Coordinates of C-alpha atoms in Angstrom, one line a residue:
X159 CA -7.5 5.0 0.6
X160 CA -3.8 4.3 0.9
X161 CA -2.0 7.3 -0.4
X162 CA -1.4 10.0 -2.9
X163 CA 2.3 10.6 -3.4
X164 CA 3.8 14.0 -2.8
X165 CA 4.3 15.4 -6.2
X166 CA 7.1 17.8 -7.1
X167 CA 7.6 19.4 -10.5
X168 CA 10.9 18.0 -11.5
X169 CA 11.0 18.7 -15.3
X170 CA 10.8 21.7 -17.5
X171 CA 7.9 21.2 -19.9
X172 CA 8.0 23.9 -22.6
X173 CA 6.5 23.4 -26.0
X174 CA 9.2 23.1 -28.6
X175 CA 12.0 22.5 -26.2
X176 CA 13.5 19.3 -25.0
X177 CA 12.6 17.7 -21.7
X178 CA 15.3 18.5 -19.2
X179 CA 14.9 16.1 -16.3
X180 CA 16.2 16.8 -12.9
X181 CA 17.0 14.4 -10.0
X182 CA 13.9 13.4 -8.1
X183 CA 13.4 14.4 -4.5
X184 CA 12.3 11.4 -2.5
X185 CA 10.3 11.6 0.7
X186 CA 8.9 8.9 3.0
X187 CA 5.9 7.3 1.3
X188 CA 2.6 8.0 3.0
X189 CA 1.3 4.5 2.3
X190 CA 2.0 1.1 3.9
X191 CA 2.6 -0.8 0.7
X192 CA 6.3 -1.3 1.3
X193 CA 7.7 -0.5 4.7
X194 CA 10.6 2.0 4.7
X195 CA 10.3 2.9 1.0
X196 CA 10.6 6.4 -0.4
X197 CA 8.3 8.0 -3.0
X198 CA 8.7 10.6 -5.7
X199 CA 8.0 10.9 -9.4
X200 CA 8.5 13.0 -12.5
X201 CA 6.1 15.2 -14.5
X202 CA 6.4 14.5 -18.2
X203 CA 4.8 15.7 -21.4
X204 CA 1.5 14.2 -22.4
X205 CA 2.9 13.8 -25.9
X206 CA 6.3 14.0 -27.5
X207 CA 7.4 14.9 -31.0
X208 CA 9.8 12.7 -33.1
X209 CA 12.8 14.5 -31.4
X210 CA 11.5 13.9 -27.9
X211 CA 10.2 17.4 -27.3
X212 CA 6.9 18.3 -25.7
X213 CA 4.1 18.8 -28.1
X214 CA 2.0 22.0 -27.7
X215 CA 0.2 22.4 -24.4
X216 CA -1.0 18.9 -23.9
X217 CA -1.6 18.0 -20.3
X218 CA 1.5 16.8 -18.4
X219 CA 1.5 13.3 -17.0
X220 CA 3.0 12.0 -13.8
X221 CA 5.3 9.0 -13.5
X222 CA 5.4 7.5 -10.0
X223 CA 8.7 6.1 -8.7
X224 CA 9.3 4.1 -5.5
X225 CA 12.7 3.8 -4.0
X226 CA 14.2 1.2 -1.7
X227 CA 17.4 2.5 -0.1
X228 CA 20.5 0.3 -0.2
X229 CA 21.0 -2.1 2.7
X230 CA 24.3 -0.7 3.8
X231 CA 25.6 0.6 7.1
X232 CA 24.4 4.1 8.1
X233 CA 26.5 6.8 6.4
X234 CA 27.8 4.4 3.7
X235 CA 27.0 5.1 0.1
X236 CA 25.1 2.6 -2.0
X237 CA 27.2 0.2 -4.1
X238 CA 25.0 0.9 -7.1
X239 CA 21.6 1.7 -8.4
X240 CA 19.2 -0.7 -10.2
X241 CA 16.1 0.5 -12.1
X242 CA 13.4 -2.2 -12.3
X243 CA 11.1 -2.1 -15.3
X244 CA 7.9 -4.1 -15.0
X245 CA 6.3 -6.2 -17.7
X246 CA 2.8 -6.3 -19.0
X247 CA 2.0 -4.0 -20.7
X248 CA -0.3 -2.7 -18.0
X249 CA 1.7 -4.0 -15.0
X250 CA 3.0 -1.7 -12.4
X251 CA 6.2 -1.8 -10.4
X252 CA 4.4 -3.3 -7.5
X253 CA 5.2 -6.8 -8.9
X254 CA 8.7 -6.3 -7.6
X255 CA 8.0 -5.3 -4.0
X256 CA 7.7 -8.8 -2.6
X257 CA 10.9 -9.9 -4.4
X258 CA 13.1 -7.5 -2.5
X259 CA 14.9 -10.3 -0.6
X260 CA 16.0 -11.9 -3.9
X261 CA 17.0 -8.5 -5.3
X262 CA 19.1 -7.7 -2.2
X263 CA 20.9 -11.0 -2.5
X264 CA 21.4 -10.5 -6.2
X265 CA 22.6 -6.9 -6.0
X266 CA 24.1 -6.5 -2.6
X267 CA 24.5 -2.9 -1.4
X268 CA 22.3 -1.6 -4.3
X269 CA 19.4 0.8 -4.1
X270 CA 16.4 0.1 -6.2
X271 CA 14.2 2.5 -8.2
X272 CA 10.9 1.2 -9.4
X273 CA 8.7 3.3 -11.7
X274 CA 5.1 2.7 -12.7
X275 CA 5.2 3.4 -16.5
X276 CA 2.5 5.7 -17.8
X277 CA -0.9 4.1 -17.7
X278 CA -0.1 1.8 -14.7
X279 CA -0.1 1.8 -11.0
X280 CA 0.1 5.3 -9.4
X281 CA 1.2 7.0 -12.6
X282 CA -1.2 8.8 -14.9
X283 CA -3.9 6.5 -16.2
X284 CA -5.9 6.1 -19.4
X285 CA -9.2 6.5 -17.5
X286 CA -8.5 9.1 -14.9
X287 CA -11.8 8.6 -13.1
X288 CA -12.5 4.9 -13.5
X289 CA -8.9 3.8 -12.7
X290 CA -8.3 6.3 -9.9
X291 CA -7.5 4.9 -6.4
X292 CA -10.7 6.3 -5.1
X293 CA -13.0 4.8 -7.7
X294 CA -15.3 1.8 -6.7
X295 CA -12.8 -0.7 -8.1
X296 CA -9.7 1.2 -7.1
X297 CA -7.0 0.9 -9.7
X298 CA -9.0 -1.9 -11.3
X299 CA -12.1 -1.4 -13.4
X300 CA -15.3 -2.7 -11.8
X301 CA -18.9 -2.9 -12.9
X302 CA -20.1 0.1 -14.9
X303 CA -16.5 1.5 -15.0
X304 CA -15.7 -0.9 -17.9
X305 CA -18.2 0.7 -20.2
X306 CA -17.6 4.3 -19.3
X307 CA -13.8 3.9 -19.4
X308 CA -13.8 2.3 -22.9
X309 CA -16.5 4.7 -24.2
X310 CA -14.4 7.7 -23.0
X311 CA -11.2 6.4 -24.8
X312 CA -13.2 5.7 -28.0
X313 CA -14.4 9.3 -28.0
X314 CA -10.8 10.5 -28.2
X315 CA -9.0 7.9 -30.4
X316 CA -5.9 10.1 -30.7
X317 CA -5.5 9.8 -27.0
X318 CA -4.2 6.2 -27.4
X319 CA -1.0 7.5 -28.9
X320 CA -0.1 9.2 -25.7
X321 CA 0.4 5.7 -24.2
X322 CA 2.5 4.1 -26.8
X323 CA 5.7 2.1 -26.2
X324 CA 7.8 4.9 -27.6
X325 CA 6.1 7.5 -25.3
X326 CA 6.7 5.3 -22.3
X327 CA 10.3 4.8 -23.5
X328 CA 10.9 8.6 -23.5
X329 CA 9.6 8.7 -20.0
X330 CA 12.0 6.1 -18.9
X331 CA 14.9 7.8 -20.6
X332 CA 14.0 11.0 -18.8
X333 CA 13.9 9.2 -15.4
X334 CA 17.2 7.5 -15.8
X335 CA 19.0 10.6 -17.2
X336 CA 17.6 12.8 -14.5
X337 CA 19.3 10.6 -11.8
X338 CA 22.7 10.5 -13.4
X339 CA 23.6 14.0 -12.1
X340 CA 23.9 12.7 -8.6
X341 CA 27.2 11.0 -9.6
X342 CA 26.1 7.7 -8.1
X343 CA 28.0 4.4 -8.2
X344 CA 27.2 2.1 -11.2
X345 CA 23.7 2.2 -12.6
X346 CA 22.0 -0.8 -14.1
X347 CA 18.6 -1.5 -15.6
X348 CA 16.6 -4.7 -15.1
X349 CA 13.5 -5.5 -17.1
X350 CA 11.1 -8.4 -17.6
X351 CA 8.9 -9.5 -20.4
X352 CA 7.2 -6.5 -22.0
X353 CA 9.6 -4.4 -19.9
X354 CA 12.5 -5.8 -22.1
X355 CA 10.7 -4.4 -25.2
X356 CA 10.3 -1.1 -23.4
X357 CA 14.0 -1.0 -22.5
X358 CA 15.1 -1.9 -26.0
X359 CA 12.8 0.9 -27.4
X360 CA 14.4 3.3 -24.9
X361 CA 17.8 2.4 -26.1
X362 CA 16.7 3.0 -29.7
X363 CA 16.2 6.7 -28.6
X364 CA 19.9 7.0 -27.7
X365 CA 22.4 5.8 -25.2
X366 CA 21.6 5.5 -21.5
X367 CA 24.0 6.5 -18.7
X368 CA 24.1 2.9 -17.4
X369 CA 26.8 0.3 -16.9
X370 CA 24.7 -2.6 -17.9
X371 CA 21.2 -4.0 -18.8
X372 CA 19.6 -7.2 -17.7
X373 CA 16.7 -8.5 -19.9
X374 CA 14.7 -11.3 -18.1
X375 CA 12.4 -13.3 -20.4
X376 CA 13.3 -11.3 -23.6
X377 CA 10.6 -10.6 -26.1
X378 CA 11.0 -12.1 -29.6
X379 CA 11.6 -10.0 -32.7
X380 CA 8.6 -7.8 -33.1
X381 CA 7.8 -8.6 -36.7
X382 CA 8.3 -12.4 -36.5
X383 CA 4.9 -13.9 -37.1
X384 CA 5.8 -17.1 -35.3
X385 CA 5.8 -15.4 -31.9
X386 CA 3.5 -12.4 -31.9
X387 CA 0.7 -12.4 -29.4
X388 CA -1.8 -13.9 -31.7
X389 CA 0.4 -17.1 -31.7
X390 CA 0.5 -17.4 -27.9
X391 CA -1.4 -20.7 -27.9
X392 CA 1.1 -22.2 -30.3
X393 CA 3.9 -21.1 -28.0
X394 CA 2.1 -22.5 -24.9
X395 CA 1.4 -25.8 -26.7
X396 CA 5.0 -26.2 -27.7
X397 CA 6.2 -25.9 -24.1
X398 CA 3.3 -28.0 -22.8
X399 CA 4.2 -30.9 -25.1
X400 CA 7.8 -30.7 -23.9
X401 CA 6.6 -31.0 -20.3
X402 CA 4.5 -34.1 -21.3
X403 CA 7.6 -35.5 -23.1
X404 CA 9.8 -34.9 -20.1
X405 CA 7.4 -37.0 -18.0
X406 CA 7.7 -39.8 -20.5
X407 CA 11.5 -39.6 -20.2
X408 CA 11.4 -39.6 -16.4
X409 CA 11.2 -43.2 -15.1
X410 CA 9.2 -42.3 -12.0
X411 CA 6.7 -40.0 -13.8
X412 CA 6.2 -42.5 -16.6
X413 CA 5.7 -45.4 -14.1
X414 CA 3.1 -43.3 -12.2
X415 CA 1.1 -42.9 -15.4
X416 CA 1.7 -46.3 -17.0
X417 CA 1.3 -44.9 -20.5
X418 CA 2.5 -41.9 -22.6
X419 CA 1.4 -38.6 -21.0
X420 CA -0.1 -37.4 -24.3
X421 CA -2.2 -40.5 -24.6
X422 CA -3.6 -40.0 -21.1
X423 CA -4.2 -36.3 -21.7
X424 CA -6.1 -36.9 -25.0
X425 CA -8.4 -39.3 -23.1
X426 CA -9.0 -36.8 -20.3
X427 CA -9.8 -34.2 -22.9
X428 CA -12.4 -36.4 -24.5
X429 CA -13.9 -37.2 -21.1
X430 CA -14.1 -33.5 -20.2
X431 CA -15.9 -32.7 -23.5
X432 CA -18.4 -35.5 -23.0
X433 CA -19.0 -34.9 -19.3
X434 CA -20.2 -31.5 -18.2
X435 CA -19.7 -32.4 -14.5
X436 CA -16.0 -33.0 -15.1
X437 CA -15.6 -29.9 -17.1
X438 CA -17.4 -27.8 -14.5
X439 CA -14.6 -28.7 -12.0
X440 CA -12.0 -27.0 -14.2
X441 CA -11.5 -23.2 -13.6
X442 CA -12.8 -21.4 -16.6
X443 CA -14.3 -24.7 -17.8
X444 CA -11.4 -24.9 -20.2
X445 CA -8.8 -27.6 -19.5
X446 CA -6.5 -26.6 -22.3
X447 CA -6.3 -23.0 -20.9
X448 CA -6.0 -24.2 -17.3
X449 CA -3.1 -26.5 -18.0
X450 CA -1.5 -23.7 -20.2
X451 CA -1.6 -21.4 -17.2
X452 CA 0.0 -24.0 -15.0
X453 CA 3.2 -23.8 -17.1
X454 CA 4.0 -20.4 -15.5
X455 CA 4.5 -21.9 -12.0
X456 CA 7.2 -24.6 -11.7
X457 CA 5.6 -26.4 -8.8
X458 CA 2.2 -26.4 -10.5
X459 CA 3.7 -27.5 -13.8
X460 CA 5.3 -30.5 -12.2
X461 CA 1.9 -31.7 -11.1
X462 CA 0.4 -31.7 -14.7
X463 CA 0.9 -35.5 -15.3
X464 CA -0.5 -36.4 -11.8
X465 CA -3.5 -34.0 -12.3
X466 CA -4.3 -35.8 -15.5
X467 CA -4.1 -39.2 -13.9
X468 CA -6.4 -38.1 -11.1
X469 CA -8.9 -36.5 -13.5
X470 CA -8.9 -39.7 -15.5
X471 CA -9.7 -41.7 -12.4
X472 CA -12.4 -39.4 -11.3
X473 CA -10.5 -37.9 -8.4
X474 CA -10.6 -34.3 -7.1
X475 CA -7.6 -34.2 -4.7
X476 CA -4.9 -33.2 -7.2
X477 CA -7.0 -30.5 -8.7
X478 CA -7.6 -29.0 -5.3
X479 CA -3.9 -29.2 -4.6
X480 CA -2.9 -27.5 -7.9
X481 CA -5.4 -24.7 -7.4
X482 CA -3.9 -24.1 -3.9
X483 CA -0.4 -23.9 -5.5
X484 CA -1.6 -21.3 -8.0
X485 CA -3.3 -19.2 -5.4
X486 CA -0.2 -19.3 -3.2
X487 CA 2.0 -18.4 -6.2
X488 CA -0.1 -15.4 -7.1
X489 CA -0.2 -14.3 -3.4
X490 CA 3.6 -14.4 -3.2
X491 CA 3.7 -11.4 -5.5
X492 CA 1.7 -9.4 -3.0
X493 CA -1.4 -7.3 -3.4
X494 CA -1.2 -3.5 -3.3
X495 CA -3.5 -0.7 -4.4
X496 CA -1.4 -0.3 -7.5
X497 CA -1.2 -4.0 -8.4
X498 CA -4.2 -4.4 -10.7
X499 CA -3.3 -4.7 -14.3
X500 CA -4.5 -1.9 -16.6
X501 CA -6.6 -3.7 -19.1
X502 CA -7.1 -0.7 -21.3
X503 CA -3.3 -0.2 -21.7
X504 CA -2.9 -3.9 -22.4
X505 CA -5.5 -3.7 -25.1
X506 CA -4.1 -0.6 -26.8
X507 CA -0.4 -1.5 -26.8
X508 CA -0.9 -5.2 -27.7
X509 CA -3.2 -4.5 -30.6
X510 CA -1.1 -1.5 -31.9
X511 CA 2.3 -3.2 -31.9
X512 CA 2.4 -6.8 -30.8
X513 CA -0.5 -8.4 -32.6
X514 CA 0.3 -9.1 -36.3
X515 CA -3.0 -10.8 -36.9
X516 CA -5.0 -7.9 -38.4
X517 CA -2.4 -7.4 -41.2
X518 CA -1.6 -11.0 -41.8
X519 CA -5.2 -12.4 -41.5
X520 CA -7.5 -9.3 -41.6
X521 CA -10.7 -11.3 -41.5
X522 CA -9.7 -13.7 -38.9
X523 CA -12.7 -14.6 -36.6
X524 CA -13.4 -16.8 -33.6
X525 CA -14.4 -19.7 -35.8
X526 CA -11.0 -19.6 -37.5
X527 CA -9.3 -19.6 -34.2
X528 CA -11.3 -22.6 -33.0
X529 CA -10.1 -24.5 -36.1
X530 CA -6.5 -23.5 -35.6
X531 CA -6.5 -24.5 -31.9
X532 CA -8.5 -27.7 -32.3
X533 CA -5.4 -29.9 -32.5
X534 CA -3.5 -28.1 -29.7
X535 CA -3.4 -29.7 -26.2
X536 CA -2.5 -26.6 -24.2
X537 CA -3.7 -23.1 -25.1
X538 CA -3.8 -19.4 -23.9
X539 CA -6.9 -17.2 -23.7
X540 CA -4.9 -14.3 -25.2
X541 CA -5.5 -14.8 -28.9
X542 CA -9.3 -14.9 -28.3
X543 CA -9.1 -11.8 -26.2
X544 CA -7.2 -10.0 -28.9
X545 CA -10.0 -10.7 -31.4
X546 CA -12.3 -8.5 -29.4
X547 CA -10.4 -5.2 -30.0
X548 CA -12.7 -2.7 -28.4
X549 CA -10.3 0.3 -28.2
X550 CA -8.5 2.5 -30.7
X551 CA -4.9 1.7 -31.8
X552 CA -2.1 4.1 -32.5
X553 CA 0.0 4.1 -35.7
X554 CA 3.3 2.3 -35.6
X555 CA 6.3 4.6 -35.7
X556 CA 9.8 4.4 -37.1
X557 CA 11.0 2.3 -34.1
X558 CA 8.6 -0.5 -34.8
X559 CA 10.4 -3.8 -35.6
X560 CA 13.8 -2.3 -35.2
X561 CA 16.6 -2.7 -32.6
X562 CA 19.0 -0.2 -30.9
X563 CA 22.1 0.6 -32.9
X564 CA 24.1 0.3 -29.6
X565 CA 23.5 -1.3 -26.3
X566 CA 25.5 -1.3 -23.1
X567 CA 26.8 -4.6 -21.8
X568 CA 23.7 -6.8 -21.7
X569 CA 22.7 -10.0 -19.9
X570 CA 19.7 -12.0 -21.3
X571 CA 18.2 -14.4 -18.8
X572 CA 15.9 -16.9 -20.6
X573 CA 14.2 -20.1 -19.5
X574 CA 13.9 -23.0 -21.9
X575 CA 10.3 -23.7 -20.9
X576 CA 9.0 -20.1 -21.2
X577 CA 5.4 -20.2 -22.4
X578 CA 5.1 -16.4 -22.9
X579 CA 8.4 -15.2 -24.5
X580 CA 9.8 -18.4 -26.1
X581 CA 13.4 -19.4 -25.8
X582 CA 13.8 -19.6 -29.6
X583 CA 12.5 -16.1 -29.9
X584 CA 15.0 -14.8 -27.3
X585 CA 17.8 -16.6 -29.2
X586 CA 16.7 -14.9 -32.4
X587 CA 16.7 -11.5 -30.7
X588 CA 20.1 -12.0 -29.3
X589 CA 21.4 -13.1 -32.6
X590 CA 20.0 -10.0 -34.3
X591 CA 21.7 -7.7 -31.7
X592 CA 25.0 -9.6 -32.1
X593 CA 24.9 -9.6 -35.9
X594 CA 24.2 -5.8 -35.9
X595 CA 27.3 -5.4 -33.6
X596 CA 25.1 -3.5 -31.2
X597 CA 27.3 -4.4 -28.2
X598 CA 28.2 -7.2 -25.9
X599 CA 25.1 -9.4 -25.3
X600 CA 25.4 -12.5 -23.2
X601 CA 22.7 -15.2 -23.0
X602 CA 22.3 -17.1 -19.8
X603 CA 20.1 -20.2 -20.4
X604 CA 18.1 -21.4 -17.4
X605 CA 17.1 -25.0 -18.3
X606 CA 13.6 -26.1 -17.3
X607 CA 12.6 -22.6 -16.2
X608 CA 9.5 -20.7 -17.3
X609 CA 8.8 -17.0 -17.5
X610 CA 10.0 -14.2 -15.1
X611 CA 13.2 -15.8 -13.7
X612 CA 13.6 -13.3 -10.9
X613 CA 10.4 -14.9 -9.5
X614 CA 10.4 -18.5 -10.8
X615 CA 14.2 -19.3 -10.6
X616 CA 15.6 -17.0 -7.9
X617 CA 18.8 -19.0 -7.2
X618 CA 19.7 -19.0 -10.9
X619 CA 18.8 -15.3 -11.1
X620 CA 21.0 -14.5 -8.2
X621 CA 24.0 -16.4 -9.6
X622 CA 23.8 -14.8 -13.0
X623 CA 23.2 -11.2 -11.7
X624 CA 26.1 -11.3 -9.3
X625 CA 28.5 -12.6 -12.0
X626 CA 27.3 -10.0 -14.4
X627 CA 27.8 -7.0 -12.2
X628 CA 31.2 -8.4 -11.2
X629 CA 32.2 -8.4 -14.8
X630 CA 32.5 -12.2 -14.9
X631 CA 31.3 -14.5 -17.7
X632 CA 27.8 -15.7 -17.2
X633 CA 26.9 -19.3 -16.9
X634 CA 23.9 -21.4 -17.7
X635 CA 21.8 -22.8 -14.9
X636 CA 19.2 -25.5 -14.3
X637 CA 16.0 -25.0 -12.3

């Protein structure tokens, strides 16, 4: 066991009254996950009413926060504070720990505050026993824990609403407002992927005491059926086809293949479907999904044409090389006790708010999905996973599909080859905020970049972040 953080009651939780957060008291962490870090957290209501007040006597939950002090000379104050909001849903703040060097270059002299939003990491979990650090699978579900965890949630379907986006947004608002009383230098918020949705929801609840917001890999408009989670394979395929087209346009890549990349790929797909031995070599035995996953990692993505050539010729070397690249990429994010994704939370939030399929095509089944994806060359397993359901959903509230009336100065960082939150979707979201006159929103385009630019395009991220906090106009960049 690695650690249980020291908990202090830092909020007043009275039924019928508002949540009055106080600054957190940080002490040295008793784990070894991140050397020199400090740990604290905030106790928050299990449920809130529409005004953000605690409901009844529901059990309080705990939101874990890790702090990295500013890299400044002893006795000198920090130049600023940056809150980092992870993606997912279901992902903890641990995904940022190994990226500290890039963050320090991007925000010199800043301190970093990294929460685990409710349901993730060391914060209160949906399955208190099965997802506890001391369970057989640790924070991840393992073996019989899957059945008992899901069964327990289904026995209390109303419990799902305690882990909604809006509830998590109220937690985040309490955290940030609680720290403003320390009269610190400028405060900023950074978020990625689902985290951008969470931050936008938080801003719907009212203004935050921050100087600016950075949205990395911005989610598309929530009600746009072109980009909801059930359409992930279409998004992946669009990016994948662009990658193949880029190879055709590149003299060296085209010469290496000797034919259009799409022609080669279709031949390899036919071979894989006819040859069980070839298909067995592919992780998951699904070439479309495997290549779709390669789009997330630039160095792996660049090998797609050469992998296809090698598979066509019966070779194994390129596949082994690509698999090693993917393993190394995953390892670069680190592995901590709080790292495992909370699958129950992913299921509940995704199906409650980000999957439009049940309302648009209520009787959609696996056979329908097979037909829809038959002509796609690159796909995602997510639409098929969403068909399974398995856990209760919560009702959508008044914030669903809407945007904040006002936002602080905002920087959107978006890659043109993002297979998760598509570039066109981010453009649409920025346009909506601009048309609503919500505030100053700047889009920094990172050409050829995929998802999670802090990780996949650190040099571009550093340039854009430094210009943003300096009050300079942001610039586009190329990976």
